[in-house]
Coordinates of C-alpha atoms and ligand atoms in Angstrom, one line a residue:
M944 CA 32.5 -80.5 136.6
V945 CA 33.0 -84.2 137.0
D946 CA 36.7 -83.5 136.5
I947 CA 37.0 -81.7 139.8
W948 CA 35.8 -84.8 141.5
N949 CA 38.0 -87.2 139.7
E950 CA 41.0 -85.0 140.0
A951 CA 40.4 -84.6 143.7
L952 CA 40.1 -88.3 144.2
Q953 CA 43.2 -89.1 142.2
G954 CA 45.0 -86.4 144.1
L955 CA 44.2 -88.2 147.3
Q956 CA 45.2 -91.6 146.0
P957 CA 48.8 -91.4 147.0
R958 CA 47.8 -90.3 150.5
L959 CA 45.2 -92.9 151.0
G960 CA 46.8 -95.8 149.3
E961 CA 45.6 -97.6 146.2
Q962 CA 43.5 -100.2 148.0
T963 CA 41.6 -97.7 150.0
Y964 CA 41.0 -95.7 146.9
D965 CA 39.7 -98.7 144.9
M966 CA 37.6 -100.0 147.7
W967 CA 36.0 -96.9 149.1
L968 CA 36.5 -93.9 146.8
R969 CA 36.2 -95.2 143.3
P970 CA 32.7 -96.6 143.7
I971 CA 31.4 -93.2 144.7
E972 CA 30.3 -91.2 141.7
L973 CA 29.4 -87.6 141.2
A974 CA 26.0 -87.2 139.5
T975 CA 25.5 -83.5 139.4
I976 CA 26.5 -80.3 141.2
R977 CA 23.8 -78.0 142.3
D978 CA 24.9 -74.7 143.7
D979 CA 27.4 -75.7 146.4
T980 CA 26.1 -79.2 146.8
L981 CA 27.7 -82.3 145.2
Q982 CA 25.1 -85.0 144.4
L983 CA 26.9 -88.3 144.8
T984 CA 25.8 -91.8 144.4
A985 CA 27.0 -94.9 146.3
P986 CA 26.4 -98.4 145.2
N987 CA 24.8 -99.4 148.5
R988 CA 24.0 -98.1 152.0
F989 CA 27.0 -99.7 153.6
M990 CA 29.4 -98.0 151.2
K991 CA 27.6 -94.7 151.6
E992 CA 27.8 -94.8 155.3
W993 CA 31.4 -95.9 155.3
F994 CA 32.4 -93.2 152.8
E995 CA 30.5 -90.6 154.7
T996 CA 32.0 -91.3 158.1
H997 CA 35.6 -92.0 156.9
Y998 CA 36.4 -90.2 153.7
L999 CA 33.9 -87.5 152.8
G1000 CA 35.6 -84.8 154.9
V1001 CA 39.0 -85.5 153.4
V1002 CA 37.6 -85.4 149.9
L1003 CA 35.7 -82.1 150.5
D1004 CA 38.9 -80.6 151.9
E1005 CA 40.8 -81.7 148.9
I1006 CA 38.2 -80.2 146.6
Q1007 CA 38.2 -77.0 148.6
R1008 CA 42.0 -76.8 148.3
R1009 CA 41.7 -77.1 144.5
T1010 CA 38.7 -74.9 143.8
Q1011 CA 38.6 -72.5 146.7
T1012 CA 35.0 -73.5 147.1
R1013 CA 33.5 -75.3 150.1
Y1014 CA 31.0 -77.8 148.8
S1015 CA 28.7 -79.9 150.8
A1016 CA 27.5 -83.3 149.6
R1017 CA 24.4 -85.4 149.4
I1018 CA 24.9 -89.1 148.8
E1019 CA 22.2 -91.2 147.3
I1020 CA 22.2 -94.9 146.8
A1021 CA 22.4 -95.9 143.2
T1022 CA 19.8 -98.3 141.9
P1023 CA 21.5 -101.6 141.9
K1024 CA 23.2 -102.9 138.8
P1025 CA 23.1 -106.6 138.0
A1026 CA 26.0 -108.6 139.4
P1027 CA 28.0 -106.2 141.4
A1028 CA 31.8 -106.9 141.6
E1029 CA 32.0 -108.4 145.0
P1030 CA 32.1 -105.3 147.1
A1031 CA 31.8 -107.1 150.3
A1032 CA 35.2 -108.7 150.4
A1033 CA 37.4 -107.4 153.2
P1034 CA 40.3 -105.3 152.0
A1035 CA 43.7 -105.8 153.4
E1036 CA 44.6 -103.2 156.0
P1037 CA 45.6 -100.2 154.0
K1038 CA 48.6 -98.1 155.0
P1039 CA 47.6 -94.5 154.4
A1040 CA 50.4 -92.0 154.4
V1041 CA 48.3 -89.6 156.5
P1042 CA 46.3 -90.8 159.5
V1043 CA 42.9 -91.7 158.1
P1044 CA 40.7 -94.1 160.0
A1045 CA 41.4 -97.4 158.4
P1046 CA 38.5 -99.4 157.1
A1047 CA 39.1 -103.0 158.1
P1048 CA 36.0 -105.1 158.8
A1049 CA 37.1 -107.9 161.0
R1050 CA 35.7 -110.5 158.7
P1051 CA 34.0 -110.6 155.4
L1052 CA 30.6 -109.1 155.7
P1053 CA 27.7 -111.0 154.3
P1054 CA 26.5 -109.4 151.0
P1055 CA 23.4 -107.1 151.2
P1056 CA 20.2 -109.1 151.3
Q1057 CA 18.9 -110.0 147.9
G1058 CA 15.6 -109.0 146.5
L1059 CA 15.0 -105.9 148.6
S1060 CA 13.6 -102.9 146.8
E1061 CA 15.5 -99.7 147.3
R1062 CA 12.2 -97.8 147.6
Y1063 CA 10.8 -99.8 150.4
R1064 CA 12.4 -98.2 153.5
F1065 CA 11.1 -96.9 156.8
D1066 CA 11.7 -93.3 155.8
S1067 CA 9.4 -93.7 152.8
F1068 CA 6.6 -95.4 154.8
I1069 CA 3.9 -93.1 155.8
K1070 CA 2.4 -94.0 159.2
G1071 CA -1.2 -93.5 160.0
A1072 CA -3.9 -95.0 162.1
S1073 CA -4.4 -97.8 159.6
N1074 CA -0.9 -99.2 159.9
E1075 CA 0.4 -97.8 163.1
L1076 CA 0.7 -101.0 165.1
A1077 CA 2.3 -102.9 162.2
A1078 CA 4.7 -100.1 161.4
S1079 CA 5.7 -99.7 165.1
A1080 CA 6.2 -103.4 165.5
A1081 CA 8.3 -103.6 162.4
W1082 CA 10.4 -100.8 163.6
A1083 CA 10.9 -102.5 167.0
V1084 CA 11.9 -105.7 165.2
A1085 CA 14.3 -103.8 163.0
Q1086 CA 16.0 -102.2 166.0
E1087 CA 16.2 -105.3 168.1
P1088 CA 15.9 -108.4 165.9
G1089 CA 15.0 -111.5 167.8
Q1090 CA 14.3 -109.6 171.0
R1091 CA 10.8 -108.1 170.9
F1092 CA 8.2 -109.7 168.6
N1093 CA 9.1 -113.1 167.4
P1094 CA 7.7 -114.0 165.0
L1095 CA 6.2 -110.7 163.7
F1096 CA 3.2 -111.5 161.6
I1097 CA 1.7 -108.7 159.5
Y1098 CA -1.5 -109.3 157.6
G1099 CA -3.9 -107.3 155.5
G1100 CA -5.4 -106.8 152.1
V1101 CA -3.5 -106.3 148.9
G1102 CA -1.5 -103.1 148.3
L1103 CA -1.5 -102.0 151.9
G1104 CA 2.2 -101.9 152.6
K1105 CA 3.1 -105.4 154.0
T1106 CA 5.9 -106.0 151.6
H1107 CA 7.1 -102.5 152.1
L1108 CA 7.5 -103.0 155.8
L1109 CA 9.2 -106.4 155.3
H1110 CA 11.8 -104.8 153.0
A1111 CA 12.2 -101.9 155.4
V1112 CA 13.1 -104.2 158.2
G1113 CA 15.6 -105.9 156.0
H1114 CA 17.2 -102.7 154.9
H1115 CA 17.4 -101.3 158.4
I1116 CA 18.9 -104.4 160.0
H1117 CA 21.4 -104.6 157.2
A1118 CA 22.4 -101.0 157.6
T1119 CA 22.8 -101.1 161.4
R1120 CA 24.1 -104.7 161.7
P1121 CA 25.9 -105.5 158.5
E1122 CA 27.1 -108.8 160.0
Q1123 CA 23.6 -110.2 160.2
R1124 CA 22.7 -112.6 157.5
I1125 CA 19.3 -111.6 156.2
V1126 CA 17.3 -113.9 154.0
Y1127 CA 14.3 -112.4 152.3
L1128 CA 12.0 -114.2 149.9
S1129 CA 8.4 -114.9 149.0
A1130 CA 6.8 -118.1 150.3
E1131 CA 6.3 -119.1 146.7
R1132 CA 10.0 -118.9 146.1
F1133 CA 10.8 -120.7 149.3
M1134 CA 8.6 -123.5 148.0
N1135 CA 10.3 -123.6 144.6
E1136 CA 13.7 -123.6 146.0
F1137 CA 12.8 -126.4 148.4
I1138 CA 11.4 -128.5 145.6
A1139 CA 14.4 -127.9 143.4
A1140 CA 16.7 -128.7 146.3
V1141 CA 15.0 -132.0 146.9
R1142 CA 15.0 -132.8 143.2
C1143 CA 18.6 -132.0 142.7
N1144 CA 19.9 -133.6 145.8
Q1145 CA 21.0 -130.3 147.2
F1146 CA 19.0 -130.4 150.3
E1147 CA 22.0 -129.9 152.6
E1148 CA 22.6 -126.5 151.0
F1149 CA 19.0 -125.6 151.3
R1150 CA 19.0 -126.6 155.0
A1151 CA 22.1 -124.7 155.7
R1152 CA 20.8 -121.6 154.0
Y1153 CA 17.6 -121.4 155.9
R1154 CA 18.4 -123.1 159.2
E1155 CA 22.1 -122.4 159.9
T1156 CA 23.4 -119.4 158.0
C1157 CA 20.4 -117.2 158.5
D1158 CA 20.0 -114.6 161.3
V1159 CA 16.9 -112.9 160.1
L1160 CA 14.2 -114.6 157.9
L1161 CA 11.7 -112.4 156.1
I1162 CA 9.0 -114.3 154.3
D1163 CA 6.4 -112.6 152.2
D1164 CA 2.9 -114.0 151.6
I1165 CA 3.1 -117.1 153.7
Q1166 CA -0.5 -118.0 152.8
F1167 CA 1.0 -119.4 149.6
I1168 CA 2.3 -122.5 151.2
A1169 CA -1.1 -123.4 152.9
G1170 CA -2.1 -126.8 151.6
R1171 CA 1.4 -127.7 150.3
D1172 CA 2.3 -130.4 152.8
R1173 CA 5.9 -130.9 152.3
T1174 CA 6.7 -127.2 152.1
M1175 CA 4.8 -126.6 155.2
D1176 CA 6.6 -129.3 156.9
E1177 CA 10.0 -127.9 155.9
F1178 CA 9.0 -124.4 156.9
F1179 CA 8.0 -125.8 160.3
H1180 CA 11.5 -127.2 160.8
V1181 CA 13.1 -123.9 159.6
F1182 CA 10.9 -122.0 161.9
N1183 CA 11.8 -124.1 164.9
A1184 CA 15.5 -124.1 164.2
L1185 CA 15.6 -120.3 163.9
Y1186 CA 13.2 -119.6 166.7
E1187 CA 15.1 -121.8 169.1
S1188 CA 18.3 -120.0 168.4
G1189 CA 16.7 -116.6 168.9
K1190 CA 16.7 -115.6 165.3
Q1191 CA 14.2 -113.1 164.1
I1192 CA 11.4 -114.3 161.9
M1193 CA 9.0 -111.9 160.1
V1194 CA 6.1 -113.1 158.0
T1195 CA 3.4 -111.4 156.0
A1196 CA 0.1 -112.8 154.8
D1197 CA -3.2 -111.7 153.4
R1198 CA -5.1 -112.9 156.5
V1199 CA -4.7 -114.1 160.1
P1200 CA -3.1 -117.5 160.6
A1201 CA -6.3 -119.1 161.8
D1202 CA -8.1 -118.2 158.5
M1203 CA -5.6 -119.8 156.2
E1204 CA -7.3 -122.8 154.9
G1205 CA -5.0 -125.8 154.6
M1206 CA -2.4 -124.4 156.9
E1207 CA -1.2 -126.9 159.5
E1208 CA -2.4 -126.3 163.0
R1209 CA 1.2 -126.5 164.4
L1210 CA 2.2 -123.8 162.0
T1211 CA -0.7 -121.4 162.6
S1212 CA -0.1 -121.7 166.3
R1213 CA 3.6 -120.8 165.9
L1214 CA 2.8 -117.9 163.7
N1215 CA 0.6 -116.6 166.6
W1216 CA 3.4 -116.9 169.1
G1217 CA 4.8 -113.4 168.6
L1218 CA 2.8 -110.4 167.5
V1219 CA 0.1 -110.4 165.0
A1220 CA -0.6 -106.9 163.5
D1221 CA -2.7 -105.8 160.7
V1222 CA -2.5 -103.2 158.0
K1223 CA -5.8 -101.6 157.0
S1224 CA -6.8 -99.4 154.2
P1225 CA -5.4 -95.9 154.9
D1226 CA -7.7 -93.1 156.0
L1227 CA -8.0 -90.0 154.0
E1228 CA -5.3 -88.1 155.7
T1229 CA -2.8 -90.9 155.3
R1230 CA -3.8 -91.4 151.7
A1231 CA -3.1 -87.7 151.0
A1232 CA 0.3 -87.9 152.8
I1233 CA 1.3 -90.9 150.7
L1234 CA 0.3 -89.1 147.5
R1235 CA 2.2 -86.0 148.6
Q1236 CA 5.3 -88.1 149.2
K1237 CA 5.0 -89.9 145.9
A1238 CA 4.5 -86.6 144.0
E1239 CA 7.6 -85.2 145.6
L1240 CA 9.6 -88.3 144.8
D1241 CA 8.5 -88.2 141.2
G1242 CA 9.0 -84.5 141.0
L1243 CA 5.4 -83.8 140.1
E1244 CA 3.9 -80.4 140.6
I1245 CA 0.5 -80.9 142.0
S1246 CA -1.3 -78.8 144.5
D1247 CA -2.3 -80.2 147.9
R1248 CA -6.0 -79.6 146.9
V1249 CA -5.7 -81.8 143.9
L1250 CA -3.8 -84.5 145.8
L1251 CA -6.6 -84.5 148.4
H1252 CA -9.1 -84.8 145.6
I1253 CA -7.3 -87.9 144.3
A1254 CA -7.2 -89.3 147.8
T1255 CA -10.9 -88.8 148.1
L1256 CA -11.6 -90.7 144.8
V1257 CA -9.3 -93.6 145.3
R1258 CA -9.8 -95.3 148.6
S1259 CA -9.1 -99.0 148.2
N1260 CA -5.4 -99.4 148.6
V1261 CA -2.0 -97.7 148.3
R1262 CA -1.0 -99.4 145.1
E1263 CA -4.1 -98.2 143.3
L1264 CA -3.6 -94.8 144.8
E1265 CA -0.1 -94.6 143.4
G1266 CA -1.4 -95.9 140.1
A1267 CA -4.0 -93.2 140.0
L1268 CA -1.4 -90.5 140.5
V1269 CA 0.8 -91.9 137.8
R1270 CA -2.1 -92.0 135.4
V1271 CA -3.2 -88.5 136.1
A1272 CA 0.4 -87.2 135.7
T1273 CA 0.9 -89.1 132.5
F1274 CA -2.3 -87.9 130.9
A1275 CA -1.6 -84.4 131.9
E1276 CA 1.8 -84.5 130.3
L1277 CA 0.5 -86.1 127.1
K1278 CA -2.3 -83.5 126.8
R1279 CA -0.1 -80.7 128.1
V1280 CA -2.7 -79.5 130.5
P1281 CA -2.3 -78.5 134.1
I1282 CA -3.5 -80.9 136.7
T1283 CA -6.7 -79.5 138.1
E1284 CA -9.4 -81.1 140.2
A1285 CA -11.7 -81.2 137.2
F1286 CA -9.0 -82.9 135.1
V1287 CA -8.4 -85.5 137.9
G1288 CA -12.2 -86.2 138.1
E1289 CA -12.2 -86.8 134.4
V1290 CA -9.2 -89.1 134.3
L1291 CA -10.3 -91.1 137.3
S1292 CA -14.0 -91.2 136.6
D1293 CA -14.0 -94.9 136.1
L1294 CA -12.5 -95.5 139.5
A1295 CA -14.8 -93.1 141.3
Q1296 CA -18.2 -94.3 140.1
P1297 CA -18.5 -98.0 140.7
L1298 CA -17.3 -97.6 144.2
E1299 CA -20.0 -95.1 145.3
P1300 CA -22.8 -97.6 146.1
Q1301 CA -20.5 -99.4 148.5
T1302 CA -20.1 -96.5 150.8
V1303 CA -20.0 -97.6 154.4
T1304 CA -21.9 -95.3 156.8
V1305 CA -22.1 -95.3 160.6
E1306 CA -25.8 -96.2 160.1
R1307 CA -24.9 -99.3 158.1
V1308 CA -22.4 -100.4 160.6
Q1309 CA -24.9 -100.0 163.5
K1310 CA -27.6 -101.9 161.7
L1311 CA -25.3 -104.8 160.8
V1312 CA -23.7 -105.0 164.3
A1313 CA -27.1 -104.9 165.9
T1314 CA -28.4 -107.7 163.7
H1315 CA -25.3 -109.7 164.3
F1316 CA -25.7 -109.6 168.1
S1317 CA -29.5 -109.7 168.1
L1318 CA -29.8 -106.3 169.5
R1319 CA -31.7 -103.2 168.4
V1320 CA -29.9 -100.2 167.0
A1321 CA -31.5 -98.2 169.9
D1322 CA -29.5 -100.5 172.3
L1323 CA -26.3 -99.5 170.7
K1324 CA -27.2 -95.8 170.9
G1325 CA -28.5 -96.1 174.4
P1326 CA -26.7 -95.8 177.8
R1327 CA -26.9 -99.4 179.1
R1328 CA -23.5 -100.7 180.2
H1329 CA -24.2 -104.4 180.4
R1330 CA -21.5 -106.3 178.7
H1331 CA -23.7 -108.0 176.1
I1332 CA -24.6 -104.5 174.9
S1333 CA -21.5 -102.5 175.6
R1334 CA -19.3 -104.9 173.7
P1335 CA -21.2 -104.8 170.5
R1336 CA -21.5 -101.0 170.9
M1337 CA -17.7 -100.8 171.2
I1338 CA -17.3 -103.0 168.1
A1339 CA -19.7 -100.8 166.2
M1340 CA -17.8 -97.7 167.2
Y1341 CA -14.5 -99.3 166.2
L1342 CA -15.8 -100.4 162.8
S1343 CA -17.4 -97.0 162.2
R1344 CA -14.0 -95.4 162.9
E1345 CA -12.2 -97.9 160.7
L1346 CA -14.5 -98.0 157.7
T1347 CA -15.9 -94.5 157.5
D1348 CA -14.4 -91.1 157.5
A1349 CA -16.4 -90.1 160.5
S1350 CA -14.3 -88.4 163.3
F1351 CA -14.4 -89.6 166.9
P1352 CA -16.8 -86.7 168.0
E1353 CA -19.1 -87.5 165.0
I1354 CA -19.3 -91.1 165.9
G1355 CA -20.0 -90.2 169.5
Q1356 CA -22.8 -88.0 168.2
R1357 CA -24.4 -90.9 166.2
F1358 CA -24.3 -93.2 169.2
G1359 CA -26.7 -91.2 171.1
G1360 CA -24.5 -88.2 171.8
K1361 CA -21.6 -89.9 173.6
D1362 CA -18.4 -88.1 174.3
H1363 CA -15.5 -88.6 171.9
S1364 CA -13.3 -90.0 174.6
T1365 CA -15.8 -92.8 175.0
V1366 CA -15.3 -93.6 171.3
I1367 CA -11.6 -93.4 171.5
N1368 CA -11.6 -95.7 174.4
A1369 CA -13.9 -98.2 172.7
C1370 CA -11.6 -98.3 169.6
R1371 CA -8.6 -98.9 171.8
R1372 CA -10.2 -101.6 173.7
I1373 CA -11.5 -103.5 170.7
K1374 CA -8.1 -103.1 169.0
S1375 CA -6.4 -104.8 171.9
M1376 CA -9.2 -107.4 172.5
Q1377 CA -8.7 -108.5 169.0
T1378 CA -5.3 -110.0 170.0
S1379 CA -6.4 -111.2 173.4
E1380 CA -9.9 -112.5 172.6
P1381 CA -10.4 -114.7 169.6
E1382 CA -14.2 -114.3 169.5
V1383 CA -13.9 -110.5 169.3
R1384 CA -11.4 -110.8 166.5
L1385 CA -13.6 -113.2 164.6
A1386 CA -16.7 -111.0 165.1
V1387 CA -14.9 -107.9 163.9
E1388 CA -13.4 -109.6 160.9
G1389 CA -16.7 -111.2 159.9
L1390 CA -18.5 -107.9 160.2
R1391 CA -15.7 -106.0 158.4
R1392 CA -15.9 -108.4 155.5
Q1393 CA -19.6 -108.0 155.2
L1394 CA -19.3 -104.2 155.2
A1395 CA -16.4 -104.0 152.8
P1396 CA -16.1 -107.2 150.9
E1397 CA -12.6 -108.2 149.7
G1398 CA -11.8 -107.1 146.2
L1399 CA -13.9 -104.0 146.6
A1400 CA -12.7 -100.9 148.2
A1401 CA -12.2 -102.1 151.8
R1402 CA -12.3 -98.6 153.0
L1403 CA -15.7 -97.5 151.5
Ligands
LIG446 P1 1.2 -105.4 150.0 O1 2.5 -106.2 150.2 O2 0.5 -105.2 151.3 O3 0.3 -105.9 149.0 P2 3.0 -103.3 149.2 O4 3.9 -103.2 150.3 O5 3.5 -104.0 147.9 O6 1.6 -103.9 149.6 O7 2.5 -101.8 148.8 C1 2.0 -101.4 147.6 C2 2.6 -100.0 147.2 O8 2.1 -99.1 148.1 C3 4.1 -100.0 147.3 O9 4.6 -99.2 146.3 C4 4.3 -99.3 148.6 O10 5.5 -98.6 148.7 C5 3.1 -98.4 148.8 N1 2.7 -98.2 150.1 C6 1.9 -99.0 150.9 N2 1.7 -98.5 152.1 C7 2.4 -97.3 152.2 C8 2.6 -96.3 153.2 N3 2.0 -96.4 154.4 N4 3.5 -95.3 152.9 C9 4.1 -95.2 151.7 N5 3.9 -96.1 150.7 C10 3.1 -97.2 150.9
LIG447 MG1 3.1 -107.9 149.2

């Protein structure tokens, strides 16, 4: 079967010219043929897209001519091999014998950004209420780097998709604007490179890499440099240089800038200049959707019921959720048993139990919020609209929605029978007040931490 492919490509070589063949056809490989579909792999997205738009049609025609069969094709991106053979160098203008659009990038394109995981793309990121703002903002940044939210600051607990979004932005910008020079790295690596550069007298190269030849800077886990004075200082200059020339900066962290102990004030204020968006623990529906996608990707046959059951047991974060699925699937395979709800319960029993006492209920939220604002729970449930009552009430509704599985109508019910639109409204207002009013944000964060301490299931 592979022969059809190779023969067709070689048959085309005289027509397309050797250079075009080497540059754009040879790297595309045939993995399998399923029915009438060729499964192809390309070394990267850029090659894939170029091949698809310029050569795929010609190749399929050639195969049809040889086999009398019309195939269609699906192209996947191969997992990267170490040290690719400089695919980004611009080829000389090929002179095809037949008119085929000639691939001739005007100047050498920068290589694809290093360190981005193939799996972390927008199309594999499940959006839900818990990450909607962050995901939409990341998407906006990916579409118009440097234009909308600069810097974009995404924060939240561990395993909630921050790194995933950061990579997704890098991939998307690279695919749509291959000329943009994208630099992605963790803040820890930034620090290590900085120290090494200073030590080895290579500061000029370091400066050039981050301040001059960088169009998009993606930094993961910025909290790492808090308290490291020289690195913070250097990052401050990098930030200013990029910001002033309109380059996109996107940063993730485990908490809001103001809460990073040891972070210089001039840095925290800059990190607040653009948009600050959080990722929260996903709600049940989102957890189930994430599991469904992962099961599909991994080719696991698990019913929706069972997936939902896993999603109910594992609430803390997405990484744990994925881990749980892998564990269940592995055990089932080893024991050669079907994956049922009972089996899941057995395999995940250690995850499920210790979390139970932590359950956050609407009642707990109401009590804590009332105490915090020196009110009575009855005030929160009552009708009074004075601001010193209505605001805590809205915060309590917001936290109930965020930390429990209660629906908007249920929450309205527990707050003295209010309409669900009142609850929706409250949640919206508190969400936006958190960016505009620091006291509200601090109150919400403090309360959230008390209800769902870090390290434990934030969502329980
Ligand atoms: P963080 O950087 O916030 O600690 P990651 O981005 O590393 O978290 O996410 C942990 C894992 O969970 C990754 O495998 C990631 O792909 C997955 N993940 C997180 N959020 C989502 C989501 N909304 N949809 C799909 N996968 C997700
Ligand atoms: Mg991360």
